[in-house]
Amino acid sequence: MRSNDHGLSRRDFFKRTSAGALAAGVGVGSASATRRIPIGVQLYCFRKELSTDFEGTMESVAEVGFDAVEFADYFGRSAKQLRTILDDNGLKVCGTHIMLGDMLGDELKETVEFNQILGNPNLIVRWLDEKYRRTPEDFDRTVGLFNEVSENLKPHGMKVGYHNHDYIFDKFNGKMLWNILADGTSKDVILQLDTGNASQHEGVDVVELLSRNAGRTSSIHIKPYSSRDPSAYIADDELDWPTIIRLCQTTAGTEWYIIEFEVPGIPPLEAMRENYKRFKALL
C-alpha cells in the first residue's frame, strides 16, 4: 500500500478524514445522528482470485473501501501470515465461515487459537450437513450443540453463529428450522441472516425475520434478490432495503454489514465495487 508523508496508508487517511467530518457534522446532513455500522465483505466472492494472487487481491479488496473481511478459506496461509496481510491493508476480520465440527471436541482448541491470532470473535457455521437436520430429533440435538459451543467460546470472547441457506426455512411441525434455532439457543448465538438466500425460499420475509429475532443479527449478509433478474444489483432488486437498514440500525443488533455478491460474466472485484457503491448510497 502506498503511504502519505505521515506514514498513513492513503485508504486510512481518507477514512480518518471522513470520520472527522462525520464527528463534526460537516457536510453530512442527518448522518451525524445515524449509528455507523462498518461494512465487511465475504471473501468467498474472490475465491479464484485469492487462489492465484492472495496478497494482490486483498489489497484490491481494501481499496474498494471495506472495513473488514469474512473468511471462507485460508488458502494455505497460517494465522500469523493472514494477520500480517490484514494489518498491512488496514483490514479487520468480521467473521469466518467454518463447519460445526470445527468447534467440537479436540478441534475447538485449534480453532480458537487460530482465530485469536486473526483477531476474529465471530465463528459462523456456514452449512449444516443433513445428519444435523434430518429429523426433528436430529435438529433438537443440533440446537443443543450450538448452545454448548457458545458456552465453550465465552471464556475466549468469541461467539458462534449460523449462516442461512434455503433449507433452514423448511419446517418441522409447522415451524421453520430457523425459528426453532432462534428460540432454542441463547441470545449469544448469532443468527447471520443472508438476505438473498432467505428470499429465495417461498414465503420467507427478510423484514419479518429481522423483526421477530430482535438483537440476534449481529452480522448480516447484504445480498440482493430479484425473481426477475438474478444478476440485479442492490437498489435494482426487490428487497426493501430502507426497512432492512432501519432495523439493522435499531432493533436487529447489527454490528457488521457483510456484502456478498457475484454476477456471472463480470469480474468479481468490478461487480463488488459497484454493489458496494450502491449500498453506501442507501446508507
CSV table of C-alpha atoms in Angstrom, one decimal:
chain,number,residue,atom,x,y,z
A,1,MET,CA,0.0,0.0,0.0
A,2,ARG,CA,1.2,3.5,-0.8
A,3,SER,CA,1.6,5.8,2.1
A,4,ASN,CA,1.5,9.6,2.6
A,5,ASP,CA,4.2,11.6,4.3
A,6,HIS,CA,2.9,10.8,7.8
A,7,GLY,CA,3.1,7.1,7.4
A,8,LEU,CA,-0.7,6.5,6.9
A,9,SER,CA,-1.9,4.5,4.0
A,10,ARG,CA,-3.9,6.5,1.5
A,11,ARG,CA,-7.0,4.5,2.5
A,12,ASP,CA,-6.6,5.1,6.2
A,13,PHE,CA,-6.0,8.9,5.5
A,14,PHE,CA,-9.4,9.2,3.8
A,15,LYS,CA,-11.1,7.1,6.4
A,16,ARG,CA,-9.8,9.3,9.2
A,17,THR,CA,-10.7,12.5,7.3
A,18,SER,CA,-14.2,11.2,6.7
A,19,ALA,CA,-14.6,10.2,10.3
A,20,GLY,CA,-13.6,13.6,11.4
A,21,ALA,CA,-16.1,15.3,9.2
A,22,LEU,CA,-18.8,13.0,10.5
A,23,ALA,CA,-18.0,13.7,14.1
A,24,ALA,CA,-18.1,17.4,13.4
A,25,GLY,CA,-21.3,17.2,11.5
A,26,VAL,CA,-19.8,18.8,8.5
A,27,GLY,CA,-21.4,18.2,5.1
A,28,VAL,CA,-23.1,15.0,6.3
A,29,GLY,CA,-26.7,16.1,6.6
A,30,SER,CA,-28.5,13.8,9.0
A,31,ALA,CA,-25.7,11.3,9.0
A,32,SER,CA,-24.3,12.6,12.3
A,33,ALA,CA,-27.4,11.2,14.0
A,34,THR,CA,-27.1,7.8,12.5
A,35,ARG,CA,-25.2,4.9,14.0
A,36,ARG,CA,-22.4,3.8,11.7
A,37,ILE,CA,-22.3,0.1,11.1
A,38,PRO,CA,-19.0,-0.9,9.4
A,39,ILE,CA,-19.0,-2.8,6.2
A,40,GLY,CA,-17.2,-6.1,5.5
A,41,VAL,CA,-17.0,-8.5,2.6
A,42,GLN,CA,-17.3,-12.2,2.3
A,43,LEU,CA,-14.1,-13.4,0.6
A,44,TYR,CA,-15.8,-16.4,-1.0
A,45,CYS,CA,-16.7,-14.0,-3.8
A,46,PHE,CA,-13.0,-13.7,-4.7
A,47,ARG,CA,-12.0,-17.4,-4.2
A,48,LYS,CA,-10.5,-17.8,-7.7
A,49,GLU,CA,-8.5,-14.5,-7.5
A,50,LEU,CA,-7.3,-15.3,-4.0
A,51,SER,CA,-6.1,-18.8,-5.1
A,52,THR,CA,-3.7,-17.2,-7.6
A,53,ASP,CA,-2.8,-13.8,-6.1
A,54,PHE,CA,-3.8,-13.7,-2.5
A,55,GLU,CA,-1.9,-10.6,-1.4
A,56,GLY,CA,-2.8,-8.6,-4.5
A,57,THR,CA,-6.5,-9.5,-4.2
A,58,MET,CA,-6.6,-8.5,-0.5
A,59,GLU,CA,-5.1,-5.1,-1.4
A,60,SER,CA,-7.7,-4.6,-4.1
A,61,VAL,CA,-10.4,-5.6,-1.7
A,62,ALA,CA,-9.2,-3.0,0.8
A,63,GLU,CA,-9.0,-0.3,-1.9
A,64,VAL,CA,-12.7,-0.8,-2.6
A,65,GLY,CA,-13.3,0.7,0.9
A,66,PHE,CA,-14.2,-2.3,3.1
A,67,ASP,CA,-13.5,-2.1,6.8
A,68,ALA,CA,-13.2,-5.9,7.2
A,69,VAL,CA,-13.3,-9.3,5.6
A,70,GLU,CA,-15.1,-12.5,6.5
A,71,PHE,CA,-13.1,-15.6,5.6
A,72,ALA,CA,-14.4,-18.8,3.9
A,73,ASP,CA,-10.9,-20.3,3.2
A,74,TYR,CA,-7.4,-19.5,4.3
A,75,PHE,CA,-5.6,-20.7,1.1
A,76,GLY,CA,-2.8,-22.4,3.0
A,77,ARG,CA,-1.8,-19.4,5.0
A,78,SER,CA,-1.1,-19.5,8.7
A,79,ALA,CA,-3.0,-17.3,11.0
A,80,LYS,CA,0.1,-15.1,11.5
A,81,GLN,CA,0.6,-14.7,7.8
A,82,LEU,CA,-3.0,-13.7,7.4
A,83,ARG,CA,-2.8,-11.2,10.2
A,84,THR,CA,0.2,-9.6,8.7
A,85,ILE,CA,-1.6,-9.2,5.3
A,86,LEU,CA,-4.7,-7.8,7.1
A,87,ASP,CA,-2.7,-5.3,9.1
A,88,ASP,CA,-0.8,-4.2,6.0
A,89,ASN,CA,-4.1,-3.3,4.3
A,90,GLY,CA,-5.9,-1.8,7.3
A,91,LEU,CA,-8.5,-4.6,7.4
A,92,LYS,CA,-10.1,-6.3,10.4
A,93,VAL,CA,-11.9,-9.6,10.5
A,94,CYS,CA,-15.6,-9.6,11.0
A,95,GLY,CA,-16.1,-13.3,10.9
A,96,THR,CA,-15.1,-16.7,9.4
A,97,HIS,CA,-17.2,-19.3,7.9
A,98,ILE,CA,-16.4,-22.8,9.2
A,99,MET,CA,-18.2,-26.1,10.0
A,100,LEU,CA,-19.8,-27.0,13.2
A,101,GLY,CA,-17.4,-29.9,13.6
A,102,ASP,CA,-14.5,-27.4,13.7
A,103,MET,CA,-15.8,-26.3,17.2
A,104,LEU,CA,-16.5,-29.7,18.7
A,105,GLY,CA,-14.2,-31.9,20.8
A,106,ASP,CA,-10.5,-31.6,20.2
A,107,GLU,CA,-11.0,-29.3,17.2
A,108,LEU,CA,-12.1,-26.4,19.4
A,109,LYS,CA,-8.7,-25.6,20.8
A,110,GLU,CA,-7.1,-25.2,17.4
A,111,THR,CA,-10.0,-23.2,16.0
A,112,VAL,CA,-9.9,-20.8,18.9
A,113,GLU,CA,-6.1,-20.3,18.7
A,114,PHE,CA,-6.2,-19.6,15.0
A,115,ASN,CA,-8.9,-17.0,15.4
A,116,GLN,CA,-7.3,-15.4,18.4
A,117,ILE,CA,-4.3,-14.6,16.2
A,118,LEU,CA,-6.6,-13.2,13.5
A,119,GLY,CA,-8.5,-11.1,16.0
A,120,ASN,CA,-11.7,-12.6,15.0
A,121,PRO,CA,-14.5,-13.1,17.5
A,122,ASN,CA,-17.3,-14.5,15.2
A,123,LEU,CA,-17.2,-18.1,14.2
A,124,ILE,CA,-20.1,-18.7,11.8
A,125,VAL,CA,-21.3,-22.2,10.8
A,126,ARG,CA,-21.5,-22.0,7.0
A,127,TRP,CA,-23.6,-25.2,6.4
A,128,LEU,CA,-25.3,-27.9,8.3
A,129,ASP,CA,-24.8,-31.4,6.9
A,130,GLU,CA,-28.0,-33.4,6.6
A,131,LYS,CA,-27.1,-35.5,9.7
A,132,TYR,CA,-27.7,-32.4,11.8
A,133,ARG,CA,-31.2,-31.7,10.4
A,134,ARG,CA,-32.7,-35.0,9.0
A,135,THR,CA,-35.4,-35.3,11.7
A,136,PRO,CA,-36.8,-33.0,14.4
A,137,GLU,CA,-34.8,-35.0,17.0
A,138,ASP,CA,-31.6,-34.6,15.0
A,139,PHE,CA,-32.2,-30.8,14.8
A,140,ASP,CA,-33.0,-30.5,18.5
A,141,ARG,CA,-29.6,-32.1,19.2
A,142,THR,CA,-28.0,-29.6,16.9
A,143,VAL,CA,-29.6,-26.7,18.7
A,144,GLY,CA,-28.1,-28.1,21.8
A,145,LEU,CA,-24.7,-28.3,20.2
A,146,PHE,CA,-24.9,-24.6,19.3
A,147,ASN,CA,-25.6,-23.8,23.0
A,148,GLU,CA,-22.7,-26.0,24.1
A,149,VAL,CA,-20.3,-24.4,21.6
A,150,SER,CA,-21.5,-20.9,22.7
A,151,GLU,CA,-20.7,-21.7,26.3
A,152,ASN,CA,-17.2,-23.1,25.4
A,153,LEU,CA,-16.4,-20.0,23.4
A,154,LYS,CA,-17.4,-17.4,26.0
A,155,PRO,CA,-14.1,-17.6,28.0
A,156,HIS,CA,-12.3,-16.7,24.8
A,157,GLY,CA,-14.5,-13.7,24.0
A,158,MET,CA,-15.9,-15.4,20.9
A,159,LYS,CA,-19.3,-16.2,19.6
A,160,VAL,CA,-20.7,-19.0,17.4
A,161,GLY,CA,-23.3,-18.2,14.7
A,162,TYR,CA,-25.2,-19.8,11.8
A,163,HIS,CA,-25.4,-18.6,8.2
A,164,ASN,CA,-28.7,-19.5,6.5
A,165,HIS,CA,-29.2,-21.4,3.3
A,166,ASP,CA,-32.7,-22.1,1.9
A,167,TYR,CA,-33.1,-25.5,3.7
A,168,ILE,CA,-33.2,-23.8,7.1
A,169,PHE,CA,-36.6,-22.3,6.2
A,170,ASP,CA,-38.2,-25.7,5.8
A,171,LYS,CA,-40.5,-26.7,8.6
A,172,PHE,CA,-40.8,-29.3,11.4
A,173,ASN,CA,-44.3,-29.4,12.8
A,174,GLY,CA,-45.2,-26.2,11.1
A,175,LYS,CA,-42.3,-24.2,12.4
A,176,MET,CA,-39.3,-23.1,10.4
A,177,LEU,CA,-36.0,-24.6,11.4
A,178,TRP,CA,-34.5,-21.0,11.5
A,179,ASN,CA,-37.0,-20.0,14.2
A,180,ILE,CA,-36.5,-23.3,16.1
A,181,LEU,CA,-32.8,-22.5,16.2
A,182,ALA,CA,-33.5,-18.9,17.3
A,183,ASP,CA,-35.9,-19.9,20.0
A,184,GLY,CA,-33.8,-22.8,21.3
A,185,THR,CA,-30.4,-21.0,21.5
A,186,SER,CA,-29.1,-18.4,23.8
A,187,LYS,CA,-29.0,-14.8,22.7
A,188,ASP,CA,-25.3,-15.1,22.3
A,189,VAL,CA,-25.7,-17.3,19.2
A,190,ILE,CA,-25.5,-15.1,16.1
A,191,LEU,CA,-28.3,-15.5,13.5
A,192,GLN,CA,-26.4,-14.4,10.5
A,193,LEU,CA,-29.2,-13.6,8.0
A,194,ASP,CA,-28.3,-13.8,4.3
A,195,THR,CA,-30.9,-11.6,2.7
A,196,GLY,CA,-30.5,-13.2,-0.8
A,197,ASN,CA,-30.5,-16.8,0.4
A,198,ALA,CA,-33.5,-16.3,2.6
A,199,SER,CA,-35.5,-14.5,-0.1
A,200,GLN,CA,-35.1,-17.5,-2.5
A,201,HIS,CA,-37.3,-19.6,-0.2
A,202,GLU,CA,-41.0,-19.1,-1.0
A,203,GLY,CA,-42.9,-17.5,1.9
A,204,VAL,CA,-39.9,-16.0,3.7
A,205,ASP,CA,-39.9,-12.3,4.5
A,206,VAL,CA,-36.5,-10.9,5.5
A,207,VAL,CA,-38.0,-7.9,7.3
A,208,GLU,CA,-40.2,-10.3,9.3
A,209,LEU,CA,-37.2,-12.4,10.3
A,210,LEU,CA,-35.3,-9.4,11.4
A,211,SER,CA,-38.2,-8.1,13.4
A,212,ARG,CA,-39.0,-11.4,15.0
A,213,ASN,CA,-35.5,-12.2,16.2
A,214,ALA,CA,-34.5,-8.8,17.6
A,215,GLY,CA,-31.0,-8.4,18.8
A,216,ARG,CA,-29.7,-11.6,17.2
A,217,THR,CA,-28.4,-10.4,13.8
A,218,SER,CA,-25.1,-9.0,14.8
A,219,SER,CA,-23.9,-9.6,11.3
A,220,ILE,CA,-26.0,-9.7,8.2
A,221,HIS,CA,-25.1,-10.7,4.6
A,222,ILE,CA,-26.1,-8.0,2.3
A,223,LYS,CA,-27.1,-9.8,-0.9
A,224,PRO,CA,-29.7,-8.6,-3.4
A,225,TYR,CA,-32.6,-10.7,-4.6
A,226,SER,CA,-34.7,-10.4,-7.7
A,227,SER,CA,-37.0,-13.0,-9.1
A,228,ARG,CA,-37.0,-11.2,-12.5
A,229,ASP,CA,-33.2,-10.6,-12.8
A,230,PRO,CA,-30.9,-12.8,-10.8
A,231,SER,CA,-28.0,-10.5,-11.7
A,232,ALA,CA,-29.6,-7.4,-10.2
A,233,TYR,CA,-27.5,-5.1,-8.1
A,234,ILE,CA,-28.6,-3.6,-4.8
A,235,ALA,CA,-31.3,-0.9,-5.4
A,236,ASP,CA,-32.3,-2.6,-8.7
A,237,ASP,CA,-33.6,-5.7,-6.9
A,238,GLU,CA,-36.8,-6.4,-5.0
A,239,LEU,CA,-35.8,-6.2,-1.3
A,240,ASP,CA,-37.0,-3.4,1.0
A,241,TRP,CA,-33.5,-2.0,1.8
A,242,PRO,CA,-34.7,1.1,3.6
A,243,THR,CA,-36.6,-1.0,6.1
A,244,ILE,CA,-33.8,-3.6,6.4
A,245,ILE,CA,-31.3,-0.9,7.1
A,246,ARG,CA,-33.6,0.8,9.6
A,247,LEU,CA,-34.0,-2.5,11.5
A,248,CYS,CA,-30.2,-3.1,11.4
A,249,GLN,CA,-29.7,0.4,12.8
A,250,THR,CA,-32.2,-0.1,15.6
A,251,THR,CA,-33.5,-3.4,16.9
A,252,ALA,CA,-31.7,-6.2,15.0
A,253,GLY,CA,-28.4,-5.7,17.0
A,254,THR,CA,-26.3,-5.4,13.8
A,255,GLU,CA,-22.6,-4.8,14.3
A,256,TRP,CA,-21.5,-5.7,10.7
A,257,TYR,CA,-22.9,-5.4,7.3
A,258,ILE,CA,-21.2,-8.1,5.1
A,259,ILE,CA,-21.6,-7.8,1.4
A,260,GLU,CA,-21.7,-11.0,-0.7
A,261,PHE,CA,-22.3,-10.5,-4.4
A,262,GLU,CA,-21.3,-12.2,-7.6
A,263,VAL,CA,-22.6,-11.8,-11.2
A,264,PRO,CA,-21.7,-14.4,-13.8
A,265,GLY,CA,-19.5,-12.9,-16.6
A,266,ILE,CA,-18.4,-9.8,-14.6
A,267,PRO,CA,-15.1,-9.7,-12.8
A,268,PRO,CA,-15.8,-10.2,-9.1
A,269,LEU,CA,-14.0,-7.0,-8.0
A,270,GLU,CA,-15.8,-4.9,-10.6
A,271,ALA,CA,-19.2,-6.3,-9.6
A,272,MET,CA,-18.4,-5.9,-5.9
A,273,ARG,CA,-17.2,-2.3,-6.3
A,274,GLU,CA,-20.5,-1.3,-7.9
A,275,ASN,CA,-22.6,-3.1,-5.3
A,276,TYR,CA,-20.5,-1.5,-2.5
A,277,LYS,CA,-21.1,1.9,-4.0
A,278,ARG,CA,-24.8,1.3,-4.3
A,279,PHE,CA,-25.1,0.1,-0.7
A,280,LYS,CA,-23.2,3.1,0.6
A,281,ALA,CA,-25.6,5.4,-1.3
A,282,LEU,CA,-28.5,3.7,0.5
A,283,LEU,CA,-26.8,4.4,3.9
